[in-house]
Amino acid sequence: MDNTALPLIKLSEYFAKYPGIGLKTAKRLAYQTLSFDIDEVEMFAKALIEVKETIHFCPVCQTFTDLDLCKICTDAEIGKRNKQQICVVETPKDINAVERTAEYKGVYHVLHGLISPLEKITPEKIKIKELLTRVRDNDIIEVIMATNPTIEGDATALYIAKILKPIGLKVTRLAFGLPIGGILEQADEVTLFKALENRNEL
Amino acid sequence: MDNTALPLIKLSEYFAKYPGIGLKTAKRLAYQTLSFDIDEVEMFAKALIEVKETIHFCPVCQTFTDLDLCKICTDAEIGKRNKQQICVVETPKDINAVERTAEYKGVYHVLHGLISPLEKITPEKIKIKELLTRVRDNDIIEVIMATNPTIEGDATALYIAKILKPIGLKVTRLAFGLPIGGILEQADEVTLFKALENRNEL
C-alpha cells in the first residue's frame, strides 16, 4: 500500500514534467516543499505564474524578456551598443555566455533552436525569418554565427550564411580549436582536427 | 551584461532553494517553465500551495497525510491491519519501502529524524515522545526498529529499545547482512561483518 498523501503525489507529478527530473527526484522535491514556510511557497507559486504571464519574445532579437524591448536591444536603441553587428545564437542563455567575455558590443538574434532534419526542425520552425527581415530592414554590416559546434549548429550557420552572403553581408563563424588551458593529450580528435585546420602563422 | 528577464531570475531563485538543486539547474527549470501551457503552470502552482495547506502529521503514526487519519492507520482502525505491531521508521518514505515487501501487516510510527548529537538532534526533537504515549495508551505487543543501519539509526534504535524493553515490550531490529543477489566480493567489510555475526545455522 502506498501511504503517500495524495497532494504530495500530485505535486511530484508536476515536478516530474520537467525534463531531467525523474520520479524519485520529483518525490523528494515534493516532500522538501513541506519544509518551506507557506509564504515562501506562495511566492514560488506566484513566480511560476508570473513567468508564464509576463515573458515574451523581444520583438527585435527574439530573446525572452518581460520588457517591451530587452535590456540589450534597449541599450542599442540609445546608442550604447553597435546595432550593425548581430551575433546569432541558439538560446537566450547563449547571450549570457557571450556577454561574460565582456568583449562583444554588438546585438544578438536568438534562433530558439537549430535546423535538424532528424528532429523535423525545418528552417521555418526557428526564428530565421525574423533574422532575415531584421537584416533587410536595418543597416547591418556583420552577422556572427555563434551556434554550437555540432552538426546542427554548423548546418544552421551554413544555411543562414548562404542566404545572407549574396546580399553582400559579412557572415562570420566563431573559431573552433583547443580550449584555453586545455591539455592537448586530452583533446578529442575532432577538436584537434579543427585546431590543426584553423592553425595560425606565428 | 546579464540579459536574463527578471521574472526568470526570480523563479530560478525559488527552484534553487530546494536542497540538491544548484543555480544552473534552477535556471534551466525556470526556462523550461516557459514551454508548459499556462494551465499546467497554474495547476503546478496550486499543487504547491495545496501541499502546504493540507498536509499535516497523522495524529497516530505521525506520517504526512491530508486526511484525518492516514490510510494505513484507517485500515488498522477497521481491523484490516494489526494495531499491536508497530514498525518504527525515520521518514514517511520508509513506510512505502516496507510496504513494497507486501509482507508486513502491522502499523507504523514515523520519527521524522534520528538522534544525532553531532547535528544537535536530541530525542526531544524527533517523534519519540509520541511513540511512548502511543505504546503506553495502547495494547502493543511488538515494536520493530526499522531505522537505517547507520550510526544514528542504530543509536536511535537502541535508545528507544532501552525505554520500551523494561515495560515488557518485545523490541526487534531489522536483520542486516548481505543483500540478496549481491556478490560477496563486492560487499563492504561492515556488511560482511554483520552477515558473519548474524549467521544462521543451516
Coordinates of C-alpha atoms in Angstrom, one line a residue:
Chain A
M1 CA 0.0 0.0 0.0
D2 CA 1.3 3.4 -1.0
N3 CA 0.7 5.6 2.1
T4 CA 1.9 8.8 0.4
A5 CA -0.7 11.6 0.8
L6 CA -2.5 12.5 -2.5
P7 CA -1.4 16.2 -2.6
L8 CA 2.3 15.1 -2.4
I9 CA 1.8 12.6 -5.3
K10 CA 0.1 15.3 -7.4
L11 CA 2.8 17.8 -6.7
S12 CA 5.6 15.3 -7.5
E13 CA 3.9 14.6 -10.9
Y14 CA 4.2 18.3 -11.8
F15 CA 7.8 18.4 -10.8
A16 CA 8.4 15.2 -12.9
K17 CA 7.1 17.0 -16.0
Y18 CA 10.4 19.0 -16.2
P19 CA 12.9 17.2 -18.5
G20 CA 15.7 15.8 -16.4
I21 CA 13.6 15.4 -13.2
G22 CA 12.9 11.7 -12.6
L23 CA 10.1 10.4 -10.4
K24 CA 12.3 9.9 -7.5
T25 CA 13.7 13.4 -7.5
A26 CA 10.2 14.8 -8.1
K27 CA 9.0 13.0 -5.0
R28 CA 11.9 14.3 -3.0
L29 CA 11.2 17.9 -4.1
A30 CA 7.5 17.5 -3.2
Y31 CA 8.5 16.4 0.3
Q32 CA 11.0 19.2 0.6
T33 CA 8.3 21.7 -0.2
L34 CA 6.8 20.8 3.2
S35 CA 9.9 22.2 4.9
F36 CA 9.4 25.7 3.5
D37 CA 7.3 28.4 5.1
I38 CA 3.9 28.9 3.5
D39 CA 4.9 32.5 2.5
E40 CA 7.9 31.1 0.5
V41 CA 5.8 28.5 -1.2
E42 CA 3.2 31.1 -2.1
M43 CA 5.9 33.4 -3.6
F44 CA 7.3 30.4 -5.5
A45 CA 3.8 29.7 -6.9
K46 CA 3.4 33.3 -7.9
A47 CA 6.8 33.4 -9.6
L48 CA 5.8 30.4 -11.7
I49 CA 2.7 32.1 -13.0
E50 CA 4.4 35.4 -13.4
V51 CA 7.0 33.9 -15.7
K52 CA 4.3 32.5 -18.0
E53 CA 2.2 35.7 -17.9
T54 CA 5.0 38.3 -18.4
I55 CA 7.7 36.6 -20.6
H56 CA 7.5 37.1 -24.3
F57 CA 10.0 37.3 -27.2
C58 CA 11.8 40.6 -27.6
P59 CA 10.4 42.0 -30.9
V60 CA 13.8 42.8 -32.2
C61 CA 16.2 40.0 -31.1
Q62 CA 13.7 37.3 -30.1
T63 CA 15.2 36.6 -26.7
F64 CA 12.9 36.1 -23.7
T65 CA 12.0 39.4 -21.9
D66 CA 9.3 40.9 -19.7
L67 CA 10.0 44.3 -21.1
D68 CA 8.8 46.0 -24.4
L69 CA 12.4 45.7 -25.6
C70 CA 15.0 43.5 -23.9
K71 CA 17.9 45.2 -22.0
I72 CA 20.5 44.8 -24.7
C73 CA 18.2 46.0 -27.5
T74 CA 17.3 49.0 -25.4
D75 CA 21.0 49.8 -24.9
A76 CA 21.4 49.5 -28.7
E77 CA 18.5 51.9 -29.2
I78 CA 20.2 54.6 -27.1
G79 CA 23.5 54.1 -28.9
K80 CA 25.3 52.2 -26.2
R81 CA 25.7 49.1 -28.4
N82 CA 26.5 48.5 -32.1
K83 CA 23.3 47.8 -33.9
Q84 CA 25.1 46.9 -37.1
Q85 CA 26.7 43.8 -35.7
I86 CA 24.4 40.8 -35.0
C87 CA 25.5 37.7 -33.1
V88 CA 23.2 34.8 -33.9
V89 CA 22.8 32.2 -31.0
E90 CA 20.6 29.2 -30.4
T91 CA 19.1 30.1 -27.0
P92 CA 18.7 33.1 -24.7
K93 CA 21.2 31.6 -22.3
D94 CA 23.9 31.7 -25.0
I95 CA 23.6 35.5 -24.9
N96 CA 24.8 35.5 -21.3
A97 CA 27.7 33.2 -22.2
V98 CA 28.9 35.6 -24.9
E99 CA 28.3 38.6 -22.6
R100 CA 30.5 37.1 -19.9
T101 CA 33.5 37.6 -22.3
A102 CA 32.8 41.4 -21.9
E103 CA 34.3 41.7 -25.4
Y104 CA 31.3 41.9 -27.7
K105 CA 29.5 45.2 -28.1
G106 CA 27.0 44.4 -30.8
V107 CA 23.5 43.0 -30.6
Y108 CA 22.0 39.5 -30.7
H109 CA 19.5 37.3 -32.5
V110 CA 18.1 34.2 -30.8
L111 CA 17.0 31.4 -33.2
H112 CA 15.3 29.3 -30.4
G113 CA 16.5 26.1 -32.0
L114 CA 18.7 24.7 -34.7
I115 CA 17.9 23.2 -38.1
S116 CA 17.7 19.4 -37.6
P117 CA 16.1 17.2 -40.2
L118 CA 16.3 14.2 -37.8
E119 CA 14.1 16.0 -35.3
K120 CA 12.0 17.5 -38.0
I121 CA 13.1 21.1 -37.2
T122 CA 13.0 22.9 -40.5
P123 CA 14.2 26.5 -41.1
E124 CA 10.6 27.7 -40.8
K125 CA 10.4 26.4 -37.2
I126 CA 13.1 28.6 -35.8
K127 CA 13.5 32.4 -35.9
I128 CA 15.4 32.7 -39.2
K129 CA 12.5 34.5 -40.9
E130 CA 12.8 37.2 -38.2
L131 CA 16.5 37.5 -38.7
L132 CA 16.1 38.0 -42.5
T133 CA 13.5 40.7 -42.0
R134 CA 15.8 42.4 -39.5
V135 CA 18.8 42.2 -41.8
R136 CA 16.7 43.5 -44.7
D137 CA 15.1 46.4 -42.8
N138 CA 18.3 47.6 -41.0
D139 CA 21.7 48.7 -41.9
I140 CA 23.7 45.6 -40.8
I141 CA 27.4 45.1 -41.5
E142 CA 28.2 41.8 -39.9
V143 CA 26.4 38.7 -38.8
I144 CA 28.4 36.4 -36.4
M145 CA 27.1 32.8 -36.4
A146 CA 27.6 31.7 -32.8
T147 CA 25.7 28.4 -32.9
N148 CA 27.2 25.4 -31.2
P149 CA 30.0 23.5 -32.9
T150 CA 27.7 20.5 -33.6
I151 CA 26.2 19.1 -36.8
E152 CA 23.0 21.1 -36.3
G153 CA 24.9 24.2 -35.3
D154 CA 27.1 24.0 -38.3
A155 CA 24.2 23.3 -40.7
T156 CA 22.2 26.2 -39.4
A157 CA 25.2 28.5 -39.6
L158 CA 25.8 27.4 -43.2
Y159 CA 22.1 27.7 -44.2
I160 CA 21.9 31.3 -42.9
A161 CA 25.3 32.2 -44.4
K162 CA 24.1 31.0 -47.8
I163 CA 21.2 33.4 -47.7
L164 CA 23.0 36.4 -46.3
K165 CA 26.2 36.4 -48.2
P166 CA 24.6 37.1 -51.6
I167 CA 23.1 40.2 -50.1
G168 CA 26.6 41.4 -49.6
L169 CA 26.8 40.9 -45.8
K170 CA 29.9 39.8 -43.9
V171 CA 29.0 36.5 -42.3
T172 CA 31.5 35.0 -39.8
R173 CA 31.6 32.0 -37.6
L174 CA 33.1 31.6 -34.1
A175 CA 36.6 30.0 -34.2
F176 CA 37.0 26.4 -33.0
G177 CA 40.1 24.9 -31.6
L178 CA 41.8 23.9 -28.4
P179 CA 40.2 25.3 -25.2
I180 CA 42.5 27.7 -23.4
G181 CA 44.1 25.9 -20.5
G182 CA 43.3 22.6 -22.1
I183 CA 45.7 19.7 -22.4
L184 CA 46.5 18.6 -26.0
E185 CA 46.6 14.9 -25.0
Q186 CA 43.0 15.1 -23.6
A187 CA 41.5 17.0 -26.6
D188 CA 39.1 14.9 -28.6
E189 CA 40.1 14.2 -32.2
V190 CA 37.5 16.4 -33.8
T191 CA 38.6 19.4 -31.7
L192 CA 42.2 18.7 -32.5
F193 CA 41.4 18.3 -36.2
K194 CA 39.7 21.8 -36.1
A195 CA 42.7 23.2 -34.2
L196 CA 45.0 21.9 -36.9
E197 CA 42.8 23.0 -39.8
N198 CA 42.5 26.6 -38.3
R199 CA 46.1 26.9 -37.3
N200 CA 47.6 30.4 -37.4
E201 CA 51.0 31.5 -38.6
L202 CA 53.3 32.7 -35.7
Chain B
M1 CA 25.5 42.3 -19.1
D2 CA 23.1 39.6 -17.9
N3 CA 20.2 39.8 -20.3
T4 CA 18.0 37.3 -18.4
A5 CA 14.5 38.6 -17.8
L6 CA 13.8 39.4 -14.1
P7 CA 10.9 37.0 -13.7
L8 CA 13.1 34.2 -14.9
I9 CA 15.8 35.1 -12.4
K10 CA 13.3 35.3 -9.6
L11 CA 11.8 31.9 -10.4
S12 CA 15.2 30.2 -10.6
E13 CA 16.0 31.6 -7.2
Y14 CA 12.9 29.7 -5.8
F15 CA 13.9 26.5 -7.5
A16 CA 17.5 26.9 -6.1
K17 CA 16.1 26.9 -2.5
Y18 CA 15.5 23.1 -2.9
P19 CA 18.5 21.2 -1.5
G20 CA 20.3 19.4 -4.4
I21 CA 19.2 22.0 -7.0
G22 CA 22.1 24.2 -8.0
L23 CA 21.8 27.6 -9.7
K24 CA 22.4 26.2 -13.1
T25 CA 19.7 23.5 -12.8
A26 CA 17.4 26.1 -11.3
K27 CA 17.9 28.4 -14.3
R28 CA 17.2 25.5 -16.6
L29 CA 14.0 24.7 -14.8
A30 CA 12.9 28.3 -14.9
Y31 CA 13.4 28.4 -18.7
Q32 CA 11.6 25.1 -19.1
T33 CA 8.6 26.5 -17.3
L34 CA 8.1 28.7 -20.4
S35 CA 7.5 25.6 -22.5
F36 CA 4.5 24.5 -20.5
D37 CA 0.9 25.6 -21.1
I38 CA -0.3 28.3 -18.7
D39 CA -3.0 25.9 -17.4
E40 CA -0.3 23.4 -16.4
V41 CA 1.8 26.0 -14.7
E42 CA -1.3 27.2 -12.8
M43 CA -2.1 23.7 -11.7
F44 CA 1.5 23.2 -10.6
A45 CA 1.4 26.5 -8.6
K46 CA -1.9 25.3 -7.0
A47 CA -0.4 21.9 -6.1
L48 CA 2.5 23.6 -4.3
I49 CA 0.2 25.6 -2.1
E50 CA -2.2 22.7 -1.6
V51 CA 0.6 20.6 -0.2
K52 CA 1.5 23.2 2.4
E53 CA -2.1 23.9 3.3
T54 CA -3.4 20.3 3.5
I55 CA -0.5 18.1 4.7
H56 CA -0.2 17.5 8.4
F57 CA 1.1 14.7 10.7
C58 CA -1.2 11.7 11.1
P59 CA -2.2 12.0 14.8
V60 CA -1.5 8.3 15.3
C61 CA 1.6 7.4 13.3
Q62 CA 3.0 10.9 12.6
T63 CA 3.4 10.3 8.8
F64 CA 2.4 13.1 6.4
T65 CA -1.3 12.9 5.4
D66 CA -4.0 15.2 4.1
L67 CA -6.7 13.0 5.8
D68 CA -7.8 13.0 9.5
L69 CA -6.1 9.7 9.8
C70 CA -3.6 8.3 7.3
K71 CA -4.6 5.4 5.0
I72 CA -2.7 2.7 6.9
C73 CA -4.0 3.9 10.3
T74 CA -7.5 4.0 8.9
D75 CA -7.1 0.4 7.8
A76 CA -5.9 -0.5 11.3
E77 CA -9.0 1.1 12.8
I78 CA -11.3 -1.1 10.7
G79 CA -9.4 -4.2 11.6
K80 CA -7.6 -4.6 8.3
R81 CA -4.1 -4.3 9.9
N82 CA -2.5 -5.4 13.2
K83 CA -2.5 -2.4 15.6
Q84 CA -0.4 -4.3 18.1
Q85 CA 2.7 -4.4 16.0
I86 CA 4.5 -1.0 15.3
C87 CA 7.3 -0.6 12.8
V88 CA 9.3 2.5 13.6
V89 CA 10.9 4.3 10.7
E90 CA 12.8 7.6 10.1
T91 CA 10.8 9.1 7.3
P92 CA 7.3 8.8 5.6
K93 CA 9.1 7.4 2.5
D94 CA 10.4 4.5 4.5
I95 CA 6.8 3.3 5.1
N96 CA 6.5 2.8 1.3
A97 CA 9.8 0.9 1.2
V98 CA 8.5 -1.6 3.8
E99 CA 5.1 -1.7 2.2
R100 CA 6.6 -2.8 -1.1
T101 CA 7.7 -6.1 0.5
A102 CA 3.9 -6.8 0.8
E103 CA 4.9 -8.8 3.9
Y104 CA 4.2 -6.5 6.9
K105 CA 0.7 -6.2 8.1
G106 CA 1.2 -4.1 11.2
V107 CA 1.2 -0.3 11.6
Y108 CA 4.0 2.4 11.6
H109 CA 5.5 5.2 13.5
V110 CA 7.5 7.9 11.8
L111 CA 10.2 9.6 13.9
H112 CA 10.9 12.4 11.4
G113 CA 14.6 12.2 12.1
L114 CA 17.2 10.2 14.0
I115 CA 19.1 11.1 17.2
S116 CA 22.4 12.8 16.2
P117 CA 24.5 14.6 18.8
L118 CA 26.7 15.9 16.0
E119 CA 23.7 17.6 14.3
K120 CA 22.3 18.6 17.7
I121 CA 19.2 16.4 17.2
T122 CA 18.2 15.3 20.7
P123 CA 15.5 12.7 21.4
E124 CA 13.1 15.6 22.2
K125 CA 13.4 16.9 18.6
I126 CA 12.0 13.8 17.0
K127 CA 8.7 12.0 17.5
I128 CA 9.8 9.6 20.3
K129 CA 7.5 11.2 22.9
E130 CA 4.6 10.4 20.6
L131 CA 5.7 6.8 20.3
L132 CA 5.9 6.4 24.0
T133 CA 2.5 7.8 24.6
R134 CA 1.1 5.5 21.9
V135 CA 2.8 2.5 23.4
R136 CA 1.5 3.4 26.9
D137 CA -2.1 4.1 25.8
N138 CA -2.5 1.1 23.5
D139 CA -2.1 -2.7 23.8
I140 CA 1.2 -3.1 21.8
I141 CA 3.0 -6.4 21.5
E142 CA 6.0 -5.7 19.4
V143 CA 8.0 -2.6 18.2
I144 CA 10.2 -3.2 15.2
M145 CA 13.0 -0.7 14.8
A146 CA 13.4 -0.2 11.1
T147 CA 15.8 2.8 11.2
N148 CA 18.7 2.8 8.7
P149 CA 21.8 0.7 9.5
T150 CA 23.9 3.8 10.2
I151 CA 25.4 5.2 13.5
E152 CA 22.4 7.4 14.0
G153 CA 19.9 4.7 13.1
D154 CA 21.5 2.2 15.5
A155 CA 21.7 4.8 18.3
T156 CA 18.1 5.8 17.9
A157 CA 17.0 2.1 17.8
L158 CA 19.0 1.4 21.0
Y159 CA 17.7 4.5 22.8
I160 CA 14.1 3.5 22.1
A161 CA 14.7 -0.1 23.0
K162 CA 16.2 0.9 26.3
I163 CA 13.0 2.7 27.3
L164 CA 10.5 0.1 25.9
K165 CA 12.0 -3.2 27.0
P166 CA 11.6 -2.5 30.7
I167 CA 7.9 -2.0 30.1
G168 CA 7.8 -5.6 28.9
L169 CA 7.6 -4.9 25.2
K170 CA 9.2 -7.1 22.5
V171 CA 11.6 -4.7 20.6
T172 CA 13.2 -6.1 17.5
R173 CA 15.6 -4.7 14.8
L174 CA 15.7 -5.4 11.1
A175 CA 18.3 -8.0 10.2
F176 CA 21.5 -6.8 8.5
G177 CA 23.6 -8.9 6.2
L178 CA 24.4 -9.5 2.5
P179 CA 21.8 -8.1 0.1
I180 CA 20.0 -10.8 -1.9
G181 CA 21.6 -11.1 -5.3
G182 CA 24.7 -9.3 -4.0
I183 CA 28.3 -10.5 -4.7
L184 CA 30.3 -11.4 -1.6
E185 CA 33.4 -10.0 -3.1
Q186 CA 31.7 -6.6 -3.6
A187 CA 30.2 -6.4 -0.1
D188 CA 31.8 -3.7 2.1
E189 CA 33.5 -5.0 5.3
V190 CA 30.9 -3.7 7.7
T191 CA 28.1 -5.5 5.9
L192 CA 30.2 -8.7 5.7
F193 CA 31.0 -8.4 9.4
K194 CA 27.3 -8.1 10.2
A195 CA 26.5 -11.1 7.9
L196 CA 29.1 -13.2 9.7
E197 CA 27.9 -12.0 13.1
N198 CA 24.2 -12.8 12.3
R199 CA 24.9 -16.1 10.6
N200 CA 22.2 -18.8 10.8
E201 CA 22.6 -22.5 11.2
L202 CA 21.7 -24.5 8.1

